[in-house]
CSV table of N, CA, C and O in Angstrom, one decimal:
chain,number,residue,atom,x,y,z
O,22,MET,N,71.8,-79.8,-61.6
O,22,MET,CA,71.1,-78.5,-62.0
O,22,MET,C,71.2,-77.5,-60.9
O,22,MET,O,71.4,-76.3,-61.1
O,23,GLY,N,71.0,-77.9,-59.6
O,23,GLY,CA,71.0,-77.0,-58.5
O,23,GLY,C,72.3,-76.2,-58.3
O,23,GLY,O,72.3,-75.1,-58.0
O,24,GLU,N,73.4,-76.9,-58.6
O,24,GLU,CA,74.7,-76.2,-58.4
O,24,GLU,C,74.9,-75.1,-59.5
O,24,GLU,O,75.4,-74.1,-59.2
O,25,VAL,N,74.4,-75.4,-60.7
O,25,VAL,CA,74.5,-74.4,-61.7
O,25,VAL,C,73.6,-73.2,-61.5
O,25,VAL,O,74.0,-72.1,-61.7
O,26,ALA,N,72.4,-73.5,-61.0
O,26,ALA,CA,71.4,-72.4,-60.8
O,26,ALA,C,71.9,-71.4,-59.7
O,26,ALA,O,71.5,-70.2,-59.8
O,27,VAL,N,72.8,-71.8,-58.8
O,27,VAL,CA,73.2,-70.8,-57.8
O,27,VAL,C,74.6,-70.2,-58.1
O,27,VAL,O,75.2,-69.5,-57.3
O,28,ALA,N,75.1,-70.4,-59.3
O,28,ALA,CA,76.3,-69.9,-59.8
O,28,ALA,C,76.2,-68.4,-59.9
O,28,ALA,O,75.2,-67.8,-59.9
O,29,ASP,N,77.4,-67.7,-60.1
O,29,ASP,CA,77.5,-66.3,-60.3
O,29,ASP,C,76.7,-66.0,-61.6
O,29,ASP,O,76.9,-66.6,-62.6
O,30,PRO,N,75.8,-65.0,-61.5
O,30,PRO,CA,74.9,-64.7,-62.7
O,30,PRO,C,75.8,-64.3,-63.9
O,30,PRO,O,75.4,-64.7,-65.0
O,31,ALA,N,76.8,-63.6,-63.7
O,31,ALA,CA,77.6,-63.2,-64.9
O,31,ALA,C,78.3,-64.4,-65.5
O,31,ALA,O,78.3,-64.4,-66.8
O,32,VAL,N,78.7,-65.4,-64.8
O,32,VAL,CA,79.3,-66.6,-65.3
O,32,VAL,C,78.2,-67.4,-66.1
O,32,VAL,O,78.5,-67.9,-67.2
O,33,LEU,N,77.0,-67.4,-65.5
O,33,LEU,CA,75.9,-68.2,-66.1
O,33,LEU,C,75.6,-67.6,-67.5
O,33,LEU,O,75.4,-68.3,-68.5
O,34,VAL,N,75.5,-66.3,-67.5
O,34,VAL,CA,75.2,-65.6,-68.8
O,34,VAL,C,76.3,-65.8,-69.8
O,34,VAL,O,76.0,-66.0,-71.0
O,35,GLY,N,77.5,-65.8,-69.3
O,35,GLY,CA,78.7,-66.1,-70.2
O,35,GLY,C,78.6,-67.5,-70.8
O,35,GLY,O,78.9,-67.7,-72.0
O,36,VAL,N,78.2,-68.5,-70.0
O,36,VAL,CA,78.1,-69.9,-70.5
O,36,VAL,C,77.0,-69.9,-71.6
O,36,VAL,O,77.1,-70.5,-72.6
O,37,ILE,N,75.8,-69.3,-71.3
O,37,ILE,CA,74.7,-69.3,-72.2
O,37,ILE,C,75.1,-68.6,-73.6
O,37,ILE,O,74.9,-69.1,-74.6
O,38,SER,N,75.8,-67.5,-73.5
O,38,SER,CA,76.3,-66.8,-74.7
O,38,SER,C,77.3,-67.6,-75.4
O,38,SER,O,77.2,-67.6,-76.7
O,39,ASP,N,78.2,-68.3,-74.7
O,39,ASP,CA,79.2,-69.1,-75.4
O,39,ASP,C,78.5,-70.3,-76.1
O,39,ASP,O,78.9,-70.6,-77.2
O,40,GLN,N,77.5,-70.8,-75.6
O,40,GLN,CA,76.8,-71.9,-76.2
O,40,GLN,C,76.1,-71.5,-77.5
O,40,GLN,O,76.2,-72.2,-78.5
O,41,LYS,N,75.6,-70.2,-77.5
O,41,LYS,CA,75.0,-69.7,-78.7
O,41,LYS,C,76.1,-69.4,-79.8
O,41,LYS,O,76.0,-69.8,-80.9
O,42,THR,N,77.2,-68.8,-79.4
O,42,THR,CA,78.3,-68.4,-80.3
O,42,THR,C,79.0,-69.6,-80.8
O,42,THR,O,79.2,-69.7,-82.1
O,43,VAL,N,79.5,-70.5,-79.9
O,43,VAL,CA,80.3,-71.6,-80.4
O,43,VAL,C,79.6,-72.7,-81.0
O,43,VAL,O,80.0,-73.3,-82.0
O,44,HIS,N,78.4,-73.1,-80.4
O,44,HIS,CA,77.7,-74.3,-80.8
O,44,HIS,C,76.4,-74.0,-81.5
O,44,HIS,O,75.7,-75.0,-81.8
O,45,SER,N,76.0,-72.8,-81.6
O,45,SER,CA,74.8,-72.4,-82.3
O,45,SER,C,73.6,-73.0,-81.5
O,45,SER,O,72.5,-73.3,-82.1
O,46,ILE,N,73.7,-73.1,-80.2
O,46,ILE,CA,72.6,-73.6,-79.4
O,46,ILE,C,71.7,-72.4,-79.0
O,46,ILE,O,72.2,-71.4,-78.5
O,47,PRO,N,70.4,-72.4,-79.3
O,47,PRO,CA,69.6,-71.2,-79.0
O,47,PRO,C,69.6,-70.9,-77.5
O,47,PRO,O,69.7,-71.8,-76.6
O,48,TYR,N,69.4,-69.6,-77.2
O,48,TYR,CA,69.3,-69.2,-75.8
O,48,TYR,C,68.3,-70.0,-75.0
O,48,TYR,O,68.5,-70.3,-73.9
O,49,ARG,N,67.1,-70.2,-75.7
O,49,ARG,CA,66.0,-70.8,-75.0
O,49,ARG,C,66.4,-72.2,-74.5
O,49,ARG,O,66.2,-72.6,-73.4
O,50,THR,N,67.1,-73.0,-75.3
O,50,THR,CA,67.6,-74.3,-75.0
O,50,THR,C,68.6,-74.3,-73.8
O,50,THR,O,68.5,-75.0,-72.8
O,51,SER,N,69.6,-73.4,-73.9
O,51,SER,CA,70.6,-73.2,-72.8
O,51,SER,C,69.9,-72.8,-71.5
O,51,SER,O,70.3,-73.3,-70.5
O,52,CYS,N,69.0,-71.9,-71.6
O,52,CYS,CA,68.4,-71.4,-70.4
O,52,CYS,C,67.6,-72.5,-69.7
O,52,CYS,O,67.6,-72.7,-68.5
O,53,ARG,N,66.8,-73.2,-70.5
O,53,ARG,CA,66.1,-74.4,-69.9
O,53,ARG,C,67.0,-75.4,-69.3
O,53,ARG,O,66.7,-75.9,-68.2
O,54,ALA,N,68.1,-75.7,-70.0
O,54,ALA,CA,69.1,-76.7,-69.4
O,54,ALA,C,69.7,-76.2,-68.1
O,54,ALA,O,70.0,-77.0,-67.2
O,55,LEU,N,69.9,-74.9,-68.0
O,55,LEU,CA,70.5,-74.4,-66.8
O,55,LEU,C,69.5,-73.9,-65.7
O,55,LEU,O,69.8,-73.5,-64.6
O,56,GLY,N,68.2,-74.0,-66.0
O,56,GLY,CA,67.2,-73.7,-65.1
O,56,GLY,C,66.9,-72.2,-64.8
O,56,GLY,O,66.5,-71.8,-63.7
O,57,VAL,N,67.1,-71.4,-65.9
O,57,VAL,CA,66.9,-70.0,-65.7
O,57,VAL,C,65.9,-69.6,-66.9
O,57,VAL,O,65.9,-70.2,-67.9
O,58,SER,N,65.2,-68.5,-66.7
O,58,SER,CA,64.3,-68.0,-67.7
O,58,SER,C,65.1,-67.2,-68.8
O,58,SER,O,66.2,-66.6,-68.5
O,59,GLU,N,64.5,-67.1,-70.0
O,59,GLU,CA,65.2,-66.3,-71.0
O,59,GLU,C,65.2,-64.9,-70.6
O,59,GLU,O,66.1,-64.2,-70.9
O,60,ALA,N,64.1,-64.4,-70.0
O,60,ALA,CA,64.0,-63.0,-69.6
O,60,ALA,C,65.1,-62.7,-68.6
O,60,ALA,O,65.7,-61.6,-68.7
O,61,TRP,N,65.4,-63.6,-67.7
O,61,TRP,CA,66.5,-63.4,-66.8
O,61,TRP,C,67.8,-63.2,-67.5
O,61,TRP,O,68.6,-62.4,-67.2
O,62,CYS,N,68.0,-64.1,-68.5
O,62,CYS,CA,69.3,-64.1,-69.2
O,62,CYS,C,69.4,-62.8,-70.0
O,62,CYS,O,70.5,-62.1,-69.9
O,63,TYR,N,68.4,-62.3,-70.7
O,63,TYR,CA,68.5,-61.1,-71.4
O,63,TYR,C,68.7,-59.9,-70.5
O,63,TYR,O,69.4,-58.9,-70.8
O,64,LYS,N,68.0,-59.9,-69.3
O,64,LYS,CA,68.2,-58.9,-68.3
O,64,LYS,C,69.6,-58.8,-67.9
O,64,LYS,O,70.2,-57.7,-67.8
O,65,TRP,N,70.3,-59.9,-67.6
O,65,TRP,CA,71.7,-59.9,-67.1
O,65,TRP,C,72.6,-59.5,-68.3
O,65,TRP,O,73.7,-58.9,-68.0
O,66,ARG,N,72.3,-59.8,-69.5
O,66,ARG,CA,73.2,-59.4,-70.6
O,66,ARG,C,73.2,-57.9,-70.8
O,66,ARG,O,74.2,-57.3,-71.1
O,67,ARG,N,72.1,-57.2,-70.5
O,67,ARG,CA,72.0,-55.8,-70.6
O,67,ARG,C,72.4,-55.0,-69.3
O,67,ARG,O,72.4,-53.8,-69.3
O,68,ARG,N,72.7,-55.8,-68.3
O,68,ARG,CA,72.9,-55.2,-67.0
O,68,ARG,C,74.2,-54.3,-67.1
O,68,ARG,O,75.2,-54.8,-67.5
O,69,PRO,N,74.2,-53.1,-66.5
O,69,PRO,CA,75.4,-52.2,-66.5
O,69,PRO,C,76.4,-52.8,-65.6
O,69,PRO,O,76.1,-53.5,-64.6
O,70,SER,N,77.7,-52.5,-65.8
O,70,SER,CA,78.7,-53.0,-65.0
O,70,SER,C,78.8,-52.3,-63.6
O,70,SER,O,79.2,-52.9,-62.6
O,71,GLU,N,78.3,-51.1,-63.5
O,71,GLU,CA,78.3,-50.4,-62.2
O,71,GLU,C,76.9,-50.7,-61.5
O,71,GLU,O,76.0,-51.0,-62.2
O,72,PRO,N,76.9,-50.5,-60.2
O,72,PRO,CA,75.7,-50.8,-59.5
O,72,PRO,C,74.5,-49.9,-59.8
O,72,PRO,O,74.7,-48.8,-60.2
O,73,THR,N,73.3,-50.5,-59.7
O,73,THR,CA,72.1,-49.7,-60.0
O,73,THR,C,71.8,-48.7,-58.8
O,73,THR,O,72.4,-48.8,-57.7
O,74,LYS,N,70.9,-47.8,-59.0
O,74,LYS,CA,70.5,-46.9,-58.0
O,74,LYS,C,69.9,-47.6,-56.8
O,74,LYS,O,70.2,-47.2,-55.6
O,75,ARG,N,69.2,-48.6,-57.0
O,75,ARG,CA,68.6,-49.4,-56.0
O,75,ARG,C,69.7,-50.1,-55.1
O,75,ARG,O,69.6,-50.1,-53.9
O,76,GLU,N,70.7,-50.7,-55.8
O,76,GLU,CA,71.8,-51.3,-55.1
O,76,GLU,C,72.6,-50.3,-54.3
O,76,GLU,O,73.0,-50.7,-53.1
O,77,ILE,N,72.8,-49.2,-54.8
O,77,ILE,CA,73.5,-48.1,-54.1
O,77,ILE,C,72.7,-47.7,-52.8
O,77,ILE,O,73.3,-47.6,-51.7
O,78,ARG,N,71.4,-47.5,-53.0
O,78,ARG,CA,70.6,-47.1,-51.9
O,78,ARG,C,70.5,-48.2,-50.8
O,78,ARG,O,70.6,-47.9,-49.6
O,79,ARG,N,70.4,-49.4,-51.2
O,79,ARG,CA,70.4,-50.5,-50.3
O,79,ARG,C,71.7,-50.6,-49.5
O,79,ARG,O,71.7,-51.0,-48.3
O,80,ALA,N,72.8,-50.4,-50.2
O,80,ALA,CA,74.1,-50.5,-49.5
O,80,ALA,C,74.2,-49.3,-48.5
O,80,ALA,O,74.7,-49.6,-47.3
O,81,GLU,N,73.8,-48.1,-48.8
O,81,GLU,CA,73.8,-47.0,-47.9
O,81,GLU,C,72.8,-47.3,-46.7
O,81,GLU,O,73.2,-47.0,-45.5
O,82,LEU,N,71.7,-47.9,-47.0
O,82,LEU,CA,70.7,-48.2,-46.0
O,82,LEU,C,71.3,-49.3,-45.0
O,82,LEU,O,71.2,-49.2,-43.8
O,83,ALA,N,71.9,-50.3,-45.6
O,83,ALA,CA,72.6,-51.3,-44.8
O,83,ALA,C,73.6,-50.8,-43.8
O,83,ALA,O,73.8,-51.2,-42.7
O,84,GLU,N,74.4,-49.8,-44.3
O,84,GLU,CA,75.4,-49.1,-43.5
O,84,GLU,C,74.7,-48.4,-42.4
O,84,GLU,O,75.2,-48.4,-41.2
O,85,ARG,N,73.6,-47.7,-42.6
O,85,ARG,CA,73.0,-46.9,-41.5
O,85,ARG,C,72.4,-47.9,-40.5
O,85,ARG,O,72.4,-47.7,-39.3
O,86,ILE,N,71.8,-49.0,-41.0
O,86,ILE,CA,71.2,-50.0,-40.1
O,86,ILE,C,72.3,-50.5,-39.2
O,86,ILE,O,72.1,-50.6,-38.0
O,87,ARG,N,73.5,-50.8,-39.8
O,87,ARG,CA,74.6,-51.3,-39.0
O,87,ARG,C,75.0,-50.3,-37.9
O,87,ARG,O,75.3,-50.7,-36.8
O,88,CYS,N,75.0,-49.0,-38.3
O,88,CYS,CA,75.4,-48.0,-37.4
O,88,CYS,C,74.4,-47.9,-36.2
O,88,CYS,O,74.8,-47.9,-35.1
O,89,PHE,N,73.1,-47.9,-36.5
O,89,PHE,CA,72.1,-47.9,-35.4
O,89,PHE,C,72.2,-49.1,-34.6
O,89,PHE,O,72.0,-49.0,-33.3
O,90,PHE,N,72.4,-50.2,-35.2
O,90,PHE,CA,72.5,-51.5,-34.5
O,90,PHE,C,73.7,-51.5,-33.5
O,90,PHE,O,73.5,-51.9,-32.3
O,91,ASP,N,74.8,-51.1,-34.0
O,91,ASP,CA,76.0,-51.0,-33.1
O,91,ASP,C,75.8,-50.0,-32.0
O,91,ASP,O,76.3,-50.2,-30.9
O,92,ARG,N,75.2,-48.8,-32.3
O,92,ARG,CA,75.1,-47.8,-31.4
O,92,ARG,C,74.1,-48.2,-30.2
O,92,ARG,O,74.2,-47.8,-29.1
O,93,SER,N,73.2,-49.2,-30.6
O,93,SER,CA,72.2,-49.6,-29.6
O,93,SER,C,72.8,-50.7,-28.6
O,93,SER,O,72.1,-51.2,-27.8
O,94,GLY,N,74.1,-51.0,-28.8
O,94,GLY,CA,74.7,-52.1,-28.1
O,94,GLY,C,74.3,-53.5,-28.6
O,94,GLY,O,74.2,-54.5,-27.9
O,95,ARG,N,73.9,-53.5,-29.9
O,95,ARG,CA,73.5,-54.7,-30.6
O,95,ARG,C,72.3,-55.3,-30.0
O,95,ARG,O,72.1,-56.5,-30.0
O,96,THR,N,71.3,-54.4,-29.6
O,96,THR,CA,70.1,-54.9,-29.0
O,96,THR,C,68.8,-54.6,-29.8
O,96,THR,O,67.8,-55.2,-29.7
O,97,TYR,N,68.9,-53.5,-30.6
O,97,TYR,CA,67.7,-53.1,-31.4
O,97,TYR,C,67.4,-54.1,-32.5
O,97,TYR,O,68.2,-54.6,-33.2
O,98,GLY,N,66.1,-54.3,-32.6
O,98,GLY,CA,65.6,-55.1,-33.7
O,98,GLY,C,65.1,-54.2,-34.8
O,98,GLY,O,65.2,-52.9,-34.8
O,99,SER,N,64.4,-54.8,-35.9
O,99,SER,CA,64.0,-54.0,-37.0
O,99,SER,C,62.9,-52.9,-36.7
O,99,SER,O,63.0,-51.8,-37.3
O,100,PRO,N,62.0,-53.1,-35.7
O,100,PRO,CA,61.0,-52.1,-35.4
O,100,PRO,C,61.7,-50.8,-34.9
O,100,PRO,O,61.4,-49.7,-35.4
O,101,ARG,N,62.6,-50.9,-34.0
O,101,ARG,CA,63.3,-49.7,-33.4
O,101,ARG,C,64.2,-49.1,-34.4
O,101,ARG,O,64.3,-47.9,-34.5
O,102,ILE,N,65.0,-49.9,-35.2
O,102,ILE,CA,65.9,-49.3,-36.2
O,102,ILE,C,65.1,-48.6,-37.2
O,102,ILE,O,65.5,-47.5,-37.7
O,103,THR,N,63.9,-49.1,-37.6
O,103,THR,CA,63.1,-48.4,-38.6
O,103,THR,C,62.7,-47.1,-38.1
O,103,THR,O,62.7,-46.1,-38.8
O,104,LEU,N,62.3,-47.0,-36.8
O,104,LEU,CA,61.9,-45.7,-36.2
O,104,LEU,C,63.1,-44.7,-36.3
O,104,LEU,O,62.9,-43.5,-36.6
O,105,ASP,N,64.3,-45.2,-36.0
O,105,ASP,CA,65.5,-44.3,-36.1
O,105,ASP,C,65.7,-43.9,-37.5
O,105,ASP,O,66.1,-42.7,-37.7
O,106,LEU,N,65.5,-44.7,-38.4
O,106,LEU,CA,65.7,-44.4,-39.8
O,106,LEU,C,64.7,-43.3,-40.3
O,106,LEU,O,65.0,-42.4,-41.0
O,107,TRP,N,63.5,-43.5,-39.8
O,107,TRP,CA,62.4,-42.5,-40.2
O,107,TRP,C,62.8,-41.2,-39.6
O,107,TRP,O,62.6,-40.1,-40.2
O,108,GLU,N,63.3,-41.1,-38.4
O,108,GLU,CA,63.7,-39.9,-37.7
O,108,GLU,C,64.8,-39.2,-38.6
O,108,GLU,O,64.9,-38.0,-38.6
O,109,GLU,N,65.6,-40.0,-39.2
O,109,GLU,CA,66.7,-39.5,-40.0
O,109,GLU,C,66.3,-39.1,-41.4
O,109,GLU,O,67.1,-38.5,-42.2
O,110,GLY,N,65.0,-39.4,-41.8
O,110,GLY,CA,64.5,-39.0,-43.1
O,110,GLY,C,64.4,-40.1,-44.1
O,110,GLY,O,64.0,-39.8,-45.2
O,111,TRP,N,64.8,-41.3,-43.8
O,111,TRP,CA,64.7,-42.4,-44.7
O,111,TRP,C,63.2,-42.8,-44.9
O,111,TRP,O,62.5,-42.9,-43.9
O,112,GLN,N,62.8,-43.2,-46.1
O,112,GLN,CA,61.5,-43.7,-46.4
O,112,GLN,C,61.8,-45.2,-46.6
O,112,GLN,O,62.2,-45.7,-47.7
O,113,VAL,N,61.5,-46.0,-45.6
O,113,VAL,CA,61.8,-47.4,-45.6
O,113,VAL,C,60.8,-48.2,-44.8
O,113,VAL,O,60.3,-47.6,-43.8
O,114,SER,N,60.5,-49.4,-45.1
O,114,SER,CA,59.5,-50.2,-44.3
O,114,SER,C,60.3,-51.0,-43.3
O,114,SER,O,61.5,-51.3,-43.5
O,115,GLN,N,59.6,-51.4,-42.3
O,115,GLN,CA,60.1,-52.3,-41.3
O,115,GLN,C,60.5,-53.7,-41.9
O,115,GLN,O,61.6,-54.2,-41.6
O,116,ASN,N,59.8,-54.1,-42.9
O,116,ASN,CA,60.1,-55.4,-43.6
O,116,ASN,C,61.4,-55.3,-44.3
O,116,ASN,O,62.2,-56.3,-44.4
O,117,THR,N,61.7,-54.1,-45.0
O,117,THR,CA,63.0,-54.0,-45.7
O,117,THR,C,64.1,-54.0,-44.7
O,117,THR,O,65.2,-54.6,-44.9
O,118,VAL,N,63.9,-53.3,-43.6
O,118,VAL,CA,65.0,-53.3,-42.5
O,118,VAL,C,65.2,-54.7,-42.0
O,118,VAL,O,66.4,-55.1,-41.9
O,119,ALA,N,64.1,-55.4,-41.8
O,119,ALA,CA,64.3,-56.8,-41.3
O,119,ALA,C,65.0,-57.7,-42.3
O,119,ALA,O,65.7,-58.6,-41.9
O,120,GLU,N,64.8,-57.4,-43.6
O,120,GLU,CA,65.4,-58.2,-44.6
O,120,GLU,C,66.9,-57.9,-44.7
O,120,GLU,O,67.7,-58.8,-45.0
O,121,LEU,N,67.3,-56.6,-44.5
O,121,LEU,CA,68.7,-56.2,-44.6
O,121,LEU,C,69.5,-56.5,-43.4
O,121,LEU,O,70.7,-56.7,-43.5
O,122,MET,N,68.9,-56.6,-42.2
O,122,MET,CA,69.6,-56.8,-41.0
O,122,MET,C,70.5,-58.1,-41.0
O,122,MET,O,71.7,-58.0,-40.7
O,123,PRO,N,70.0,-59.3,-41.4
O,123,PRO,CA,70.8,-60.5,-41.4
O,123,PRO,C,72.0,-60.4,-42.3
O,123,PRO,O,73.1,-60.9,-42.1
O,124,ASN,N,71.8,-59.7,-43.5
O,124,ASN,CA,72.9,-59.5,-44.5
O,124,ASN,C,74.0,-58.6,-43.9
O,124,ASN,O,75.1,-58.6,-44.4
O,125,SER,N,73.7,-57.8,-42.9
O,125,SER,CA,74.6,-56.9,-42.3
O,125,SER,C,75.2,-57.5,-41.0
O,125,SER,O,75.7,-56.7,-40.2
O,126,ASP,N,74.9,-58.7,-40.7
O,126,ASP,CA,75.3,-59.4,-39.5
O,126,ASP,C,74.7,-58.7,-38.3
O,126,ASP,O,75.4,-58.5,-37.2
O,127,CYS,N,73.5,-58.3,-38.4
O,127,CYS,CA,72.8,-57.6,-37.3
O,127,CYS,C,71.7,-58.6,-36.8
O,127,CYS,O,70.6,-58.7,-37.4
O,128,ARG,N,72.0,-59.2,-35.7
O,128,ARG,CA,71.0,-60.1,-35.0
O,128,ARG,C,70.7,-59.5,-33.6
O,128,ARG,O,71.7,-59.5,-32.8
O,129,ALA,N,69.5,-59.0,-33.4
O,129,ALA,CA,69.2,-58.5,-32.1
O,129,ALA,C,69.3,-59.5,-31.0
O,129,ALA,O,68.9,-60.7,-31.2
O,130,ALA,N,69.7,-59.1,-29.8
O,130,ALA,CA,69.7,-60.0,-28.7
O,130,ALA,C,68.3,-60.4,-28.3
O,130,ALA,O,67.4,-59.6,-28.2
O,131,SER,N,68.1,-61.7,-28.1
O,131,SER,CA,66.8,-62.1,-27.7
O,131,SER,C,66.6,-62.0,-26.3
O,131,SER,O,67.5,-62.0,-25.5
O,132,ARG,N,65.4,-61.7,-25.9
O,132,ARG,CA,65.1,-61.5,-24.4
O,132,ARG,C,65.2,-62.9,-23.7
O,132,ARG,O,64.7,-63.9,-24.2
O,133,LEU,N,65.8,-62.8,-22.6
O,133,LEU,CA,65.8,-64.0,-21.8
O,133,LEU,C,64.6,-64.1,-20.8
O,133,LEU,O,64.3,-63.1,-20.1
O,134,VAL,N,64.0,-65.2,-20.8
O,134,VAL,CA,62.8,-65.4,-20.0
O,134,VAL,C,63.3,-66.0,-18.7
O,134,VAL,O,64.0,-67.0,-18.7
O,135,ASP,N,62.8,-65.4,-17.6
O,135,ASP,CA,63.2,-65.9,-16.3
O,135,ASP,C,62.7,-67.4,-16.1
O,135,ASP,O,61.5,-67.6,-16.2
O,136,ALA,N,63.5,-68.3,-15.8
O,136,ALA,CA,63.2,-69.7,-15.7
O,136,ALA,C,62.3,-70.0,-14.4
O,136,ALA,O,61.6,-71.0,-14.4
O,137,ALA,N,62.3,-69.1,-13.5
O,137,ALA,CA,61.6,-69.3,-12.2
O,137,ALA,C,60.1,-69.0,-12.4
O,137,ALA,O,59.2,-69.3,-11.6
O,138,ARG,N,59.7,-68.3,-13.5
O,138,ARG,CA,58.3,-68.0,-13.7
O,138,ARG,C,57.4,-69.2,-13.8
O,138,ARG,O,57.3,-70.1,-14.2
């Protein structure tokens, strides 16, 4: 069940729809068997093929985060990048920046502690 649950959502919805069409298996039964909710299935069936406004904004935000991160010499973390984004006019929280940084391959350099201390 775990392998199916992490499959591509579009494929999963296709399997559920095929079960209904070909075998007359109710959506509820297929969803339970695959470990997804009916609401999730219906949401994905109605999902537009083009990206949503939120997805577009997040992609633009991730691009700006990557830009600030690279410009800093790959040292800035989410607090500093959030400040830079605020200066640029973005309305974004530090938690959102922290969530998007790993997805953009942005890992701030950790501070080295002097071993002699």
